[in-house]
Amino acid sequence: MLKKWFRNIGPGTLVAAAFIGPGTVTLCTLAGVNFGFNLLWAMFLSIIATIVLQEMAARLGIISQKGLSEVIREEIKIPFLKQFITILILAAIVIGNASYEAGNISGGILGLETVFGEFKHNFGDLTINFMSLIIGVIAFVLLFIGNYKFLEKALVALVLLMSFSFVITAIVTKPNVLEIFKGMFIPKFSEKSLLTIIGLIGTTVVPYNLFLHASLVKERWHKKEDLKFAKKDTIVSIILGGMVSMAIIISAASILSKDILNAADLAEGLAPLYGEFAKYFLALGLFAAGITSAITAPLAAAYVAKGCLGLKGGLQSKSFRFVWMIVLLLGVLFSSIGIKPIEIIKFAQVANGMLLPIIAGILLWIMNKKNVLGGFVNTKTQNIFGFIILLIAVFLGVKGILKVFNVF
């Protein structure tokens, strides 16, 4: 039974790998440090919303055997609208992932530095961090091989390593199980926690994962009979990813100090209380979170560019490789010399803030089109859940854009 499940796991795990990046780890750490178990309910709702949307993306990919960006390009007939949405998708995901890639690599570095210390060298006024080159090379090799099954196995192994590391860390802190369940099922929020709640949802329900998932499932499955495998894969993988996020919140809730800014600080804070091995488990998890996101972000950007621009060829094609190489190269460059392209990141955040509600709306529209999905269109229940998530996405999008401009 277990062997059969492992044989059919894959694309969903890559989606989980994509949303549990260093940003999510840091945000979950701060949520636990500042609010204890009180915001576990926000993560629980985020997991449900992610499962609903990702299941739609997976179903679309298997039945149409096309990526989401390809279907959007074909189904939107108004030239101006098609052009606007294509540009927005490319800006938010290709440019956005290039600017976020430095953060993914830097997160992996934090995990390595917690265990091995810093590996930096000064060249005049320039300081190079060699750890980012190590992570960049690992990501490059895995992507360049261009074999989907190999890439999938490598990422599944990294996600299982990450899950094991963070869950063990949470268990070591001996949390109050009753308080955990209260935090999950009894919503509590205040004005102070509003931004953190929005952040927890925003880092879990990620627009680029919808494109990534629709493209990945058609690499793995080709028949409508495979939908049951994709559904199980999606549900189990997203729950696994959610458990990782919750484990980080639970671990951070046990720290009394408020001087915690990221997961590396949390690792140092856990060491005197729960022993050095707690620190090493957390550092290993942070490294795995950084490297998995450092691989999936360029991969998603390449799939999106391929669909939006109508590029031909698969994972080993020159055009596909060119896109992910640029994204990865920029990430390594910015990370190794410590540059934070603030203006590009702000632009990407605005584009992503606009993209999530637009894509959620378009996905709902497409999932009700019989010419695309035949008898596999959404049920009424799926549409109701989808519409509720769309409203949340609109709120998150508006809030995210206003936050960038310091309006609210």
Coordinates of C-alpha atoms in Angstrom, one line a residue:
M1 CA 0.0 0.0 0.0
L2 CA 2.7 2.4 1.0
K3 CA 4.9 1.4 -1.9
K4 CA 2.0 2.1 -4.3
W5 CA 1.4 5.5 -2.8
F6 CA 5.0 6.5 -3.2
R7 CA 4.9 5.4 -6.8
N8 CA 2.0 7.8 -7.4
I9 CA 3.3 10.8 -5.4
G10 CA 5.1 13.6 -7.2
P11 CA 3.7 16.8 -8.6
G12 CA 1.8 17.7 -5.4
T13 CA 5.0 17.3 -3.4
L14 CA 6.7 19.8 -5.8
V15 CA 3.9 22.3 -5.1
A16 CA 4.4 21.8 -1.3
A17 CA 8.1 22.3 -1.9
A18 CA 7.4 25.6 -3.7
F19 CA 5.2 27.2 -1.1
I20 CA 7.4 26.2 1.9
G21 CA 10.2 28.5 1.1
P22 CA 12.3 30.7 3.4
G23 CA 9.7 33.4 3.4
T24 CA 7.1 31.0 4.7
V25 CA 9.5 29.6 7.3
T26 CA 10.3 33.1 8.5
L27 CA 6.7 34.2 8.7
C28 CA 5.6 31.0 10.5
T29 CA 8.5 31.6 13.0
L30 CA 7.3 35.1 13.7
A31 CA 3.7 33.9 14.0
G32 CA 4.7 31.4 16.6
V33 CA 7.0 33.8 18.5
N34 CA 4.5 36.7 18.6
F35 CA 1.1 34.9 18.8
G36 CA 1.8 31.3 20.1
F37 CA -0.7 28.8 18.8
N38 CA -3.4 31.4 18.2
L39 CA -2.8 31.7 14.4
L40 CA -2.8 27.9 13.6
W41 CA -6.4 28.3 12.3
A42 CA -5.2 30.7 9.5
M43 CA -2.7 28.1 8.3
F44 CA -5.5 25.4 8.5
L45 CA -7.8 27.5 6.3
S46 CA -4.9 28.2 3.9
I47 CA -4.3 24.5 3.5
I48 CA -8.0 23.9 2.6
A49 CA -8.0 26.8 0.1
T50 CA -4.7 25.5 -1.5
I51 CA -6.1 22.0 -1.9
V52 CA -9.3 23.3 -3.6
L53 CA -7.4 25.5 -6.1
Q54 CA -4.5 23.0 -6.7
E55 CA -7.0 20.2 -7.4
M56 CA -8.6 22.3 -10.1
A57 CA -5.2 23.1 -11.6
A58 CA -4.2 19.4 -11.6
R59 CA -7.6 18.3 -13.1
L60 CA -7.2 20.9 -15.9
G61 CA -3.6 19.8 -16.7
I62 CA -4.5 16.1 -16.9
I63 CA -7.8 16.5 -18.9
S64 CA -6.5 19.2 -21.3
Q65 CA -2.9 18.0 -21.4
K66 CA -1.9 21.7 -21.4
G67 CA -0.5 24.1 -19.0
L68 CA -2.7 26.8 -17.4
S69 CA -1.0 29.6 -19.3
E70 CA -1.6 27.7 -22.6
V71 CA -5.3 27.3 -21.8
I72 CA -5.6 31.0 -20.9
R73 CA -4.0 32.0 -24.1
E74 CA -6.4 29.8 -26.1
E75 CA -9.6 30.6 -24.2
I76 CA -9.4 34.3 -23.9
K77 CA -10.5 35.6 -27.3
I78 CA -10.4 39.4 -26.7
P79 CA -6.9 40.5 -28.0
F80 CA -6.4 43.4 -25.5
L81 CA -7.5 41.3 -22.5
K82 CA -5.3 38.4 -23.6
Q83 CA -2.3 40.7 -24.0
F84 CA -2.8 42.3 -20.6
I85 CA -3.2 39.0 -18.7
T86 CA -0.2 37.5 -20.6
I87 CA 2.0 40.5 -19.7
L88 CA 0.8 40.4 -16.0
I89 CA 1.5 36.6 -15.7
L90 CA 5.0 37.0 -17.2
A91 CA 5.8 40.0 -15.0
A92 CA 4.5 38.5 -11.8
I93 CA 6.0 35.0 -12.3
V94 CA 9.1 35.3 -14.5
I95 CA 10.3 38.6 -13.1
G96 CA 8.8 38.0 -9.7
N97 CA 10.5 34.6 -9.3
A98 CA 13.8 36.0 -10.5
S99 CA 13.7 38.7 -7.7
Y100 CA 12.5 36.2 -5.0
E101 CA 15.1 33.6 -6.0
A102 CA 17.8 35.4 -4.0
G103 CA 15.6 35.0 -0.9
N104 CA 15.2 31.3 -1.6
I105 CA 18.9 30.8 -1.9
S106 CA 19.6 33.0 1.1
G107 CA 17.2 30.9 3.2
G108 CA 19.2 27.7 2.3
I109 CA 22.4 29.6 3.2
L110 CA 21.0 30.4 6.7
G111 CA 20.4 26.7 7.3
L112 CA 24.0 25.8 6.3
E113 CA 25.5 28.7 8.2
T114 CA 23.7 27.6 11.4
V115 CA 25.6 24.4 11.3
F116 CA 28.9 25.2 9.5
G117 CA 29.4 28.9 10.0
E118 CA 29.9 31.5 7.4
F119 CA 31.9 31.0 4.1
K120 CA 32.5 34.6 3.0
H121 CA 35.4 36.2 1.2
N122 CA 36.2 39.9 0.7
F123 CA 37.4 41.1 -2.7
G124 CA 38.1 44.7 -2.0
D125 CA 34.8 46.3 -1.1
L126 CA 32.9 43.3 -2.4
T127 CA 31.9 40.4 -0.1
I128 CA 31.1 37.1 -1.8
N129 CA 29.1 34.4 0.0
F130 CA 30.3 31.0 -1.3
M131 CA 27.4 29.2 0.2
S132 CA 25.1 30.7 -2.4
L133 CA 27.3 29.3 -5.2
I134 CA 27.0 25.8 -3.6
I135 CA 23.2 26.0 -3.5
G136 CA 23.2 27.5 -7.0
V137 CA 25.3 24.6 -8.4
I138 CA 23.0 21.9 -6.7
A139 CA 19.9 23.6 -8.2
F140 CA 21.6 24.0 -11.6
V141 CA 22.6 20.3 -11.8
L142 CA 19.1 19.0 -10.8
L143 CA 17.4 21.3 -13.4
F144 CA 19.9 20.8 -16.2
I145 CA 19.5 17.0 -16.1
G146 CA 16.0 17.8 -17.5
N147 CA 14.6 14.4 -16.5
Y148 CA 11.2 14.9 -14.9
K149 CA 11.2 11.7 -12.9
F150 CA 14.7 12.3 -11.6
L151 CA 13.8 15.9 -10.6
E152 CA 10.6 14.7 -9.0
K153 CA 12.4 12.0 -6.9
A154 CA 15.1 14.5 -5.8
L155 CA 12.5 17.1 -4.7
V156 CA 10.3 14.4 -3.0
A157 CA 13.3 13.3 -1.0
L158 CA 14.1 17.0 0.0
V159 CA 10.5 17.6 1.0
L160 CA 10.4 14.5 3.2
L161 CA 13.7 15.6 4.7
M162 CA 12.2 19.0 5.4
S163 CA 9.0 17.6 6.8
F164 CA 10.9 15.2 9.1
S165 CA 13.2 18.0 10.3
F166 CA 10.5 20.5 11.2
V167 CA 8.0 17.9 12.7
I168 CA 10.8 16.4 14.9
T169 CA 11.7 19.9 16.1
A170 CA 8.1 20.6 17.0
I171 CA 7.8 17.3 18.9
V172 CA 11.0 18.0 20.8
T173 CA 9.5 21.2 22.3
K174 CA 6.7 19.0 23.9
P175 CA 3.8 21.3 23.0
N176 CA 0.4 21.2 24.7
V177 CA -1.7 19.2 22.3
L178 CA -5.0 20.6 23.6
E179 CA -3.8 24.2 23.0
I180 CA -2.7 23.2 19.4
F181 CA -6.2 22.0 18.6
K182 CA -7.7 25.1 20.1
G183 CA -5.4 27.2 17.9
M184 CA -6.4 25.2 14.8
F185 CA -10.2 25.3 15.3
I186 CA -11.0 28.4 17.4
P187 CA -10.1 31.5 15.3
K188 CA -8.5 34.3 17.3
F189 CA -7.2 37.5 15.8
S190 CA -6.5 41.1 16.8
E191 CA -5.4 44.2 14.8
K192 CA -1.8 43.3 15.6
S193 CA -2.1 39.9 14.1
L194 CA -4.0 40.9 10.9
L195 CA -0.8 41.4 8.8
T196 CA 0.6 38.1 9.9
I197 CA -2.7 36.3 9.1
I198 CA -2.7 37.8 5.6
G199 CA 0.9 36.8 5.2
L200 CA 0.3 33.2 6.3
I201 CA -2.5 32.9 3.7
G202 CA -0.6 34.7 1.0
T203 CA 2.5 32.5 1.3
T204 CA 0.5 29.3 1.1
V205 CA -2.1 30.2 -1.6
V206 CA 0.5 31.1 -4.3
P207 CA -0.4 32.0 -7.9
Y208 CA 2.6 30.5 -9.5
N209 CA 1.9 27.1 -8.0
L210 CA -1.3 26.9 -10.1
F211 CA 0.7 27.2 -13.2
L212 CA 3.4 24.8 -11.9
H213 CA 0.9 22.1 -10.9
A214 CA -1.0 22.1 -14.2
S215 CA 2.2 21.8 -16.1
L216 CA 3.7 19.1 -13.9
V217 CA 0.8 16.7 -13.8
K218 CA 0.8 16.4 -17.6
E219 CA 4.5 15.3 -17.4
R220 CA 3.4 12.6 -15.0
W221 CA -0.2 11.5 -16.0
H222 CA -1.9 11.4 -19.4
K223 CA -5.3 9.7 -18.9
K224 CA -8.6 10.7 -17.2
E225 CA -8.3 7.5 -15.1
D226 CA -5.2 9.1 -13.5
L227 CA -7.3 11.8 -11.9
K228 CA -7.7 9.7 -8.7
F229 CA -3.9 9.5 -8.3
A230 CA -3.5 13.3 -8.9
K231 CA -6.2 14.1 -6.3
K232 CA -4.7 11.9 -3.6
D233 CA -1.2 13.3 -4.4
T234 CA -2.5 16.8 -4.1
I235 CA -4.4 16.3 -0.8
V236 CA -1.6 14.3 0.9
S237 CA 1.2 16.7 -0.3
I238 CA -0.6 19.9 0.6
I239 CA -1.5 18.5 4.0
L240 CA 2.2 17.5 4.5
G241 CA 3.2 21.0 3.5
G242 CA 0.7 22.5 5.9
M243 CA 2.0 20.2 8.7
V244 CA 5.5 21.6 8.1
S245 CA 4.2 25.2 8.4
M246 CA 2.3 24.3 11.6
A247 CA 5.3 22.5 13.0
I248 CA 7.4 25.7 12.6
I249 CA 4.7 27.8 14.3
I250 CA 4.5 25.3 17.2
S251 CA 8.3 25.2 17.6
A252 CA 8.5 29.0 17.6
A253 CA 5.7 29.3 20.2
S254 CA 7.9 27.5 22.7
I255 CA 10.5 30.3 22.6
L256 CA 10.0 33.0 25.3
S257 CA 12.4 35.5 23.7
K258 CA 10.9 38.0 21.3
D259 CA 14.4 38.7 19.7
I260 CA 13.7 36.2 16.9
L261 CA 13.8 37.6 13.3
N262 CA 14.1 34.4 11.3
A263 CA 14.4 30.6 11.5
A264 CA 18.2 30.8 12.0
D265 CA 17.5 32.8 15.2
L266 CA 14.9 30.2 16.2
A267 CA 17.5 27.4 15.7
E268 CA 19.9 29.2 18.1
G269 CA 17.1 29.9 20.6
L270 CA 16.1 26.2 20.7
A271 CA 19.6 25.0 21.3
P272 CA 19.9 25.9 25.1
L273 CA 16.4 24.8 25.8
Y274 CA 16.1 21.5 23.9
G275 CA 19.7 20.6 23.1
E276 CA 21.9 21.1 20.1
F277 CA 20.2 18.4 18.0
A278 CA 17.0 20.6 18.0
K279 CA 19.1 23.3 16.4
Y280 CA 20.5 20.9 13.8
F281 CA 17.1 19.5 12.9
L282 CA 15.7 23.0 12.3
A283 CA 18.8 24.1 10.3
L284 CA 18.4 21.0 8.1
G285 CA 14.8 21.9 7.5
L286 CA 15.6 25.5 6.6
F287 CA 18.3 24.3 4.1
A288 CA 15.8 21.9 2.5
A289 CA 13.1 24.7 2.3
G290 CA 15.6 27.0 0.7
I291 CA 16.9 24.6 -1.9
T292 CA 13.5 23.2 -2.9
S293 CA 12.2 26.7 -3.5
A294 CA 15.4 27.6 -5.3
I295 CA 14.6 24.8 -7.8
T296 CA 10.8 25.2 -8.1
A297 CA 10.8 29.0 -8.7
P298 CA 13.0 28.8 -11.9
L299 CA 11.0 25.7 -13.0
A300 CA 7.7 27.5 -12.6
A301 CA 9.0 30.6 -14.4
A302 CA 10.2 28.4 -17.4
Y303 CA 6.8 26.7 -17.6
V304 CA 4.9 30.0 -17.5
A305 CA 7.2 31.6 -20.2
K306 CA 6.7 28.5 -22.4
G307 CA 2.9 28.6 -22.2
C308 CA 2.5 32.4 -22.5
L309 CA 5.0 32.8 -25.4
G310 CA 4.0 29.5 -27.1
L311 CA 7.6 28.1 -26.9
K312 CA 8.0 24.6 -28.1
G313 CA 9.9 21.7 -26.5
G314 CA 10.2 20.1 -23.1
L315 CA 12.4 20.3 -20.0
Q316 CA 15.6 19.9 -22.1
S317 CA 14.7 22.4 -24.8
K318 CA 17.1 25.4 -25.2
S319 CA 14.3 28.0 -24.7
F320 CA 13.1 26.3 -21.5
R321 CA 16.6 26.0 -20.1
F322 CA 17.3 29.7 -21.0
V323 CA 14.5 31.0 -18.8
W324 CA 15.3 29.0 -15.7
M325 CA 19.0 29.7 -16.1
I326 CA 18.4 33.4 -16.1
V327 CA 16.2 33.2 -13.0
L328 CA 18.7 31.0 -11.1
L329 CA 21.7 33.1 -12.2
L330 CA 20.1 36.3 -11.0
G331 CA 19.2 34.6 -7.7
V332 CA 22.8 33.4 -7.1
L333 CA 24.2 36.8 -8.1
F334 CA 22.0 38.8 -5.8
S335 CA 22.4 36.4 -3.0
S336 CA 26.2 35.9 -3.2
I337 CA 26.9 39.7 -3.1
G338 CA 24.1 40.6 -0.7
I339 CA 22.1 42.8 -3.1
K340 CA 18.4 43.2 -2.4
P341 CA 16.6 44.5 -5.6
I342 CA 14.0 46.3 -3.5
E343 CA 12.3 48.1 -6.4
I344 CA 12.0 44.9 -8.5
I345 CA 10.6 43.0 -5.5
K346 CA 8.1 45.7 -4.9
F347 CA 7.0 45.5 -8.5
A348 CA 6.8 41.7 -8.3
Q349 CA 4.6 42.0 -5.1
V350 CA 2.2 44.4 -6.9
A351 CA 2.0 42.1 -9.9
N352 CA 1.4 39.1 -7.7
G353 CA -1.2 41.0 -5.7
M354 CA -3.1 41.6 -8.9
L355 CA -2.4 38.2 -10.3
L356 CA -3.8 35.9 -7.6
P357 CA -7.5 37.2 -7.8
I358 CA -7.3 37.4 -11.6
I359 CA -6.0 33.9 -12.0
A360 CA -8.3 32.5 -9.3
G361 CA -11.2 34.1 -11.2
I362 CA -10.0 32.8 -14.6
L363 CA -9.4 29.3 -13.2
L364 CA -12.9 29.2 -11.9
W365 CA -14.2 30.3 -15.3
I366 CA -12.1 27.7 -17.2
M367 CA -13.1 24.9 -14.8
N368 CA -16.8 25.4 -15.9
K369 CA -16.0 25.3 -19.6
K370 CA -17.2 22.0 -21.2
N371 CA -15.2 22.6 -24.4
V372 CA -12.0 22.4 -22.2
L373 CA -12.9 19.8 -19.6
G374 CA -15.9 17.9 -21.0
G375 CA -17.6 16.0 -18.1
F376 CA -14.9 17.0 -15.6
V377 CA -16.1 20.6 -15.0
N378 CA -16.5 21.9 -11.5
T379 CA -19.4 20.7 -9.3
K380 CA -21.6 23.2 -7.5
T381 CA -19.7 22.5 -4.2
Q382 CA -16.4 23.1 -5.9
N383 CA -17.7 26.4 -7.4
I384 CA -18.9 27.6 -4.0
F385 CA -15.6 26.9 -2.3
G386 CA -13.8 28.5 -5.3
F387 CA -15.9 31.6 -5.1
I388 CA -15.2 32.0 -1.4
I389 CA -11.5 31.6 -2.1
L390 CA -11.8 34.2 -4.9
L391 CA -13.2 36.7 -2.5
I392 CA -10.3 36.1 -0.1
A393 CA -7.9 36.4 -3.0
V394 CA -9.4 39.8 -3.9
F395 CA -9.0 41.0 -0.3
L396 CA -5.4 39.7 -0.1
G397 CA -4.5 41.2 -3.5
V398 CA -5.8 44.7 -2.5
K399 CA -4.2 44.4 0.9
G400 CA -0.8 43.3 -0.6
I401 CA -0.8 46.2 -3.1
L402 CA -1.7 48.8 -0.4
K403 CA 1.0 47.4 1.9
V404 CA 3.7 47.8 -0.8
F405 CA 2.7 51.5 -1.1
N406 CA 2.4 51.9 2.7
V407 CA -1.2 52.9 2.3
F408 CA -2.5 50.5 5.0

